[in-house]
mmCIF file of C-alpha atoms in Angstrom:
data_model
loop_
_atom_site.group_PDB
_atom_site.id
_atom_site.type_symbol
_atom_site.label_atom_id
_atom_site.label_comp_id
_atom_site.label_asym_id
_atom_site.label_seq_id
_atom_site.Cartn_x
_atom_site.Cartn_y
_atom_site.Cartn_z
ATOM 1 C CA GLU A 1 -18.463 64.981 -56.848
ATOM 2 C CA THR A 2 -19.323 64.216 -53.275
ATOM 3 C CA SER A 3 -17.692 64.496 -49.935
ATOM 4 C CA TYR A 4 -16.708 61.427 -47.902
ATOM 5 C CA GLY A 5 -14.900 62.236 -44.652
ATOM 6 C CA ILE A 6 -11.271 62.444 -45.888
ATOM 7 C CA GLY A 7 -11.923 64.383 -49.000
ATOM 8 C CA LYS A 8 -13.889 64.297 -52.231
ATOM 9 C CA VAL A 9 -14.860 61.430 -54.351
ATOM 10 C CA ILE A 10 -15.173 62.341 -58.009
ATOM 11 C CA PHE A 11 -17.284 60.063 -60.265
ATOM 12 C CA ASP A 12 -16.892 59.818 -64.064
ATOM 13 C CA CYS A 13 -20.073 58.677 -65.609
ATOM 14 C CA TRP A 14 -20.850 56.986 -68.911
ATOM 15 C CA ASP A 15 -24.653 56.862 -69.875
ATOM 16 C CA PHE A 16 -25.346 54.122 -72.485
ATOM 17 C CA ALA A 17 -29.002 55.315 -72.541
ATOM 18 C CA GLY A 18 -29.989 51.760 -73.845
ATOM 19 C CA GLN A 19 -29.679 52.808 -77.442
ATOM 20 C CA ASP A 20 -28.984 49.784 -79.807
ATOM 21 C CA VAL A 21 -26.603 51.880 -81.938
ATOM 22 C CA PHE A 22 -24.015 52.006 -78.942
ATOM 23 C CA TYR A 23 -24.094 48.475 -77.950
ATOM 24 C CA ALA A 24 -20.840 47.531 -79.725
ATOM 25 C CA THR A 25 -19.013 50.311 -77.879
ATOM 26 C CA HIS A 26 -19.729 49.017 -74.298
ATOM 27 C CA GLN A 27 -16.751 47.032 -74.197
ATOM 28 C CA TYR A 28 -14.474 49.997 -74.540
ATOM 29 C CA PHE A 29 -15.957 51.744 -71.528
ATOM 30 C CA ILE A 30 -15.929 48.648 -69.061
ATOM 31 C CA SER A 31 -13.476 48.557 -66.161
ATOM 32 C CA LYS A 32 -13.161 46.249 -63.290
ATOM 33 C CA ARG A 33 -12.496 49.396 -61.037
ATOM 34 C CA ALA A 34 -16.053 50.727 -61.510
ATOM 35 C CA ILE A 35 -19.474 50.759 -59.977
ATOM 36 C CA TYR A 36 -22.223 50.017 -62.412
ATOM 37 C CA LEU A 37 -25.566 51.757 -62.204
ATOM 38 C CA LEU A 38 -28.348 49.921 -63.918
ATOM 39 C CA VAL A 39 -31.073 52.653 -64.038
ATOM 40 C CA PHE A 40 -34.730 51.918 -64.861
ATOM 41 C CA ASN A 41 -38.050 53.607 -64.644
ATOM 42 C CA VAL A 42 -40.129 52.051 -61.930
ATOM 43 C CA ALA A 43 -43.433 53.312 -63.427
ATOM 44 C CA ASN A 44 -42.636 51.451 -66.590
ATOM 45 C CA TYR A 45 -40.535 48.447 -65.209
ATOM 46 C CA ASP A 46 -39.451 46.226 -68.019
ATOM 47 C CA ALA A 47 -38.034 43.029 -66.491
ATOM 48 C CA GLN A 48 -36.749 41.893 -69.934
ATOM 49 C CA LYS A 49 -34.831 45.128 -70.567
ATOM 50 C CA VAL A 50 -33.394 45.019 -66.855
ATOM 51 C CA ASP A 51 -32.430 41.390 -67.284
ATOM 52 C CA TYR A 52 -30.665 42.113 -70.636
ATOM 53 C CA TRP A 53 -28.689 45.015 -69.118
ATOM 54 C CA PHE A 54 -27.745 42.989 -65.994
ATOM 55 C CA LYS A 55 -26.602 40.114 -68.155
ATOM 56 C CA THR A 56 -24.556 42.519 -70.354
ATOM 57 C CA ILE A 57 -22.834 44.234 -67.379
ATOM 58 C CA LYS A 58 -21.973 40.902 -65.743
ATOM 59 C CA SER A 59 -20.647 39.561 -69.045
ATOM 60 C CA LEU A 60 -18.318 42.513 -69.802
ATOM 61 C CA THR A 61 -17.177 43.164 -66.122
ATOM 62 C CA HIS A 62 -14.972 41.750 -63.227
ATOM 63 C CA PRO A 63 -17.049 39.370 -61.094
ATOM 64 C CA GLN A 64 -16.539 41.721 -58.011
ATOM 65 C CA SER A 65 -17.669 44.810 -59.838
ATOM 66 C CA PRO A 66 -20.567 46.260 -57.776
ATOM 67 C CA ILE A 67 -23.855 46.763 -59.528
ATOM 68 C CA VAL A 68 -26.502 49.031 -58.292
ATOM 69 C CA PHE A 69 -30.046 48.897 -59.522
ATOM 70 C CA VAL A 70 -31.451 52.525 -59.473
ATOM 71 C CA GLY A 71 -35.273 52.773 -59.811
ATOM 72 C CA THR A 72 -36.377 56.298 -60.872
ATOM 73 C CA HIS A 73 -39.629 58.306 -61.136
ATOM 74 C CA ILE A 74 -40.750 57.277 -57.669
ATOM 75 C CA ASP A 75 -42.538 60.590 -57.270
ATOM 76 C CA LEU A 76 -45.147 59.595 -59.907
ATOM 77 C CA PRO A 77 -48.650 58.723 -58.622
ATOM 78 C CA GLN A 78 -48.457 55.155 -60.014
ATOM 79 C CA CYS A 79 -45.268 54.528 -58.119
ATOM 80 C CA THR A 80 -47.010 53.597 -54.755
ATOM 81 C CA GLU A 81 -44.952 52.238 -51.812
ATOM 82 C CA GLN A 82 -46.366 48.835 -52.658
ATOM 83 C CA LEU A 83 -45.207 48.952 -56.370
ATOM 84 C CA VAL A 84 -41.767 50.053 -55.151
ATOM 85 C CA ALA A 85 -41.622 47.330 -52.670
ATOM 86 C CA GLU A 86 -42.655 44.786 -55.286
ATOM 87 C CA VAL A 87 -40.127 45.943 -57.817
ATOM 88 C CA LYS A 88 -37.425 45.715 -55.152
ATOM 89 C CA GLN A 89 -38.469 42.244 -54.113
ATOM 90 C CA ARG A 90 -38.307 41.090 -57.816
ATOM 91 C CA ILE A 91 -34.952 42.480 -58.262
ATOM 92 C CA ARG A 92 -33.560 41.147 -55.095
ATOM 93 C CA GLY A 93 -35.163 37.679 -55.823
ATOM 94 C CA ARG A 94 -33.566 37.521 -59.249
ATOM 95 C CA TYR A 95 -30.252 39.182 -58.792
ATOM 96 C CA CYS A 96 -29.208 38.987 -55.282
ATOM 97 C CA GLY A 97 -27.921 36.217 -53.234
ATOM 98 C CA THR A 98 -26.819 33.140 -55.104
ATOM 99 C CA ASN A 99 -29.330 32.695 -57.934
ATOM 100 C CA ARG A 100 -29.481 30.636 -60.921
ATOM 101 C CA TYR A 101 -26.702 32.795 -62.439
ATOM 102 C CA GLY A 102 -24.475 32.310 -59.484
ATOM 103 C CA TYR A 103 -23.898 36.101 -58.838
ATOM 104 C CA ALA A 104 -22.961 36.873 -55.255
ATOM 105 C CA GLU A 105 -25.238 39.228 -53.143
ATOM 106 C CA ARG A 106 -22.400 41.529 -52.076
ATOM 107 C CA ASN A 107 -22.136 42.881 -55.639
ATOM 108 C CA VAL A 108 -25.777 43.865 -56.067
ATOM 109 C CA SER A 109 -27.718 46.689 -54.354
ATOM 110 C CA VAL A 110 -31.198 48.175 -55.049
ATOM 111 C CA LYS A 111 -31.907 52.051 -54.516
ATOM 112 C CA PHE A 112 -34.800 54.206 -55.545
ATOM 113 C CA ILE A 113 -34.893 57.894 -56.441
ATOM 114 C CA SER A 114 -36.844 60.805 -57.877
ATOM 115 C CA SER A 115 -34.955 63.270 -59.882
ATOM 116 C CA ALA A 116 -37.930 65.597 -59.938
ATOM 117 C CA THR A 117 -38.193 65.853 -56.200
ATOM 118 C CA ARG A 118 -34.695 64.746 -55.432
ATOM 119 C CA LEU A 119 -36.030 61.970 -53.085
ATOM 120 C CA GLY A 120 -33.398 59.448 -52.281
ATOM 121 C CA VAL A 121 -30.667 61.284 -54.441
ATOM 122 C CA GLN A 122 -28.565 62.363 -51.432
ATOM 123 C CA SER A 123 -28.867 58.727 -49.976
ATOM 124 C CA LEU A 124 -27.680 57.408 -53.238
ATOM 125 C CA ARG A 125 -24.774 59.713 -53.554
ATOM 126 C CA ALA A 126 -23.637 58.800 -49.982
ATOM 127 C CA PHE A 127 -24.045 55.144 -50.809
ATOM 128 C CA LEU A 128 -22.107 55.344 -53.875
ATOM 129 C CA SER A 129 -19.215 57.311 -52.120
ATOM 130 C CA HIS A 130 -19.132 54.633 -49.420
ATOM 131 C CA LEU A 131 -19.173 51.854 -52.077
ATOM 132 C CA ALA A 132 -16.333 53.505 -53.924
ATOM 133 C CA MET A 133 -14.163 53.762 -50.812
ATOM 134 C CA LYS A 134 -15.051 50.226 -49.533
ATOM 135 C CA ALA A 135 -14.334 48.667 -52.965
ATOM 136 C CA ASP A 136 -11.031 50.551 -53.200
ATOM 137 C CA LEU A 137 -12.202 52.358 -56.372
ATOM 138 C CA VAL A 138 -10.851 55.727 -55.315
ATOM 139 C CA GLY A 139 -7.524 56.911 -56.409
#
């Protein structure tokens, strides 16, 4: 729940946790009136898993549904500014703009947070609230 000028925006979240046993249920939770967070650990970035989840989200959602890549664990020593910048560039290069999949840039964003230190969390919350309002996902 977060405040956005005219009131509160309440988010309902579904965490698929990347577990194989739940793959068949994803189709029941997908909605075109949703923001999709693709959460990954920056310290253990796995391009194949990220790509799998991106393709899964795009295949089950409305073409205009926003997808936000959220990199976590940026407080860890191995998550240097250089590593975060490289991961961000890889994601933008592969999933933003018009790429080989034909996905539009306006539907994809990249954010980074640390749950341990809360770095970037407030910014992510504000961004999601703004995105929900802009995409007419509130109400």
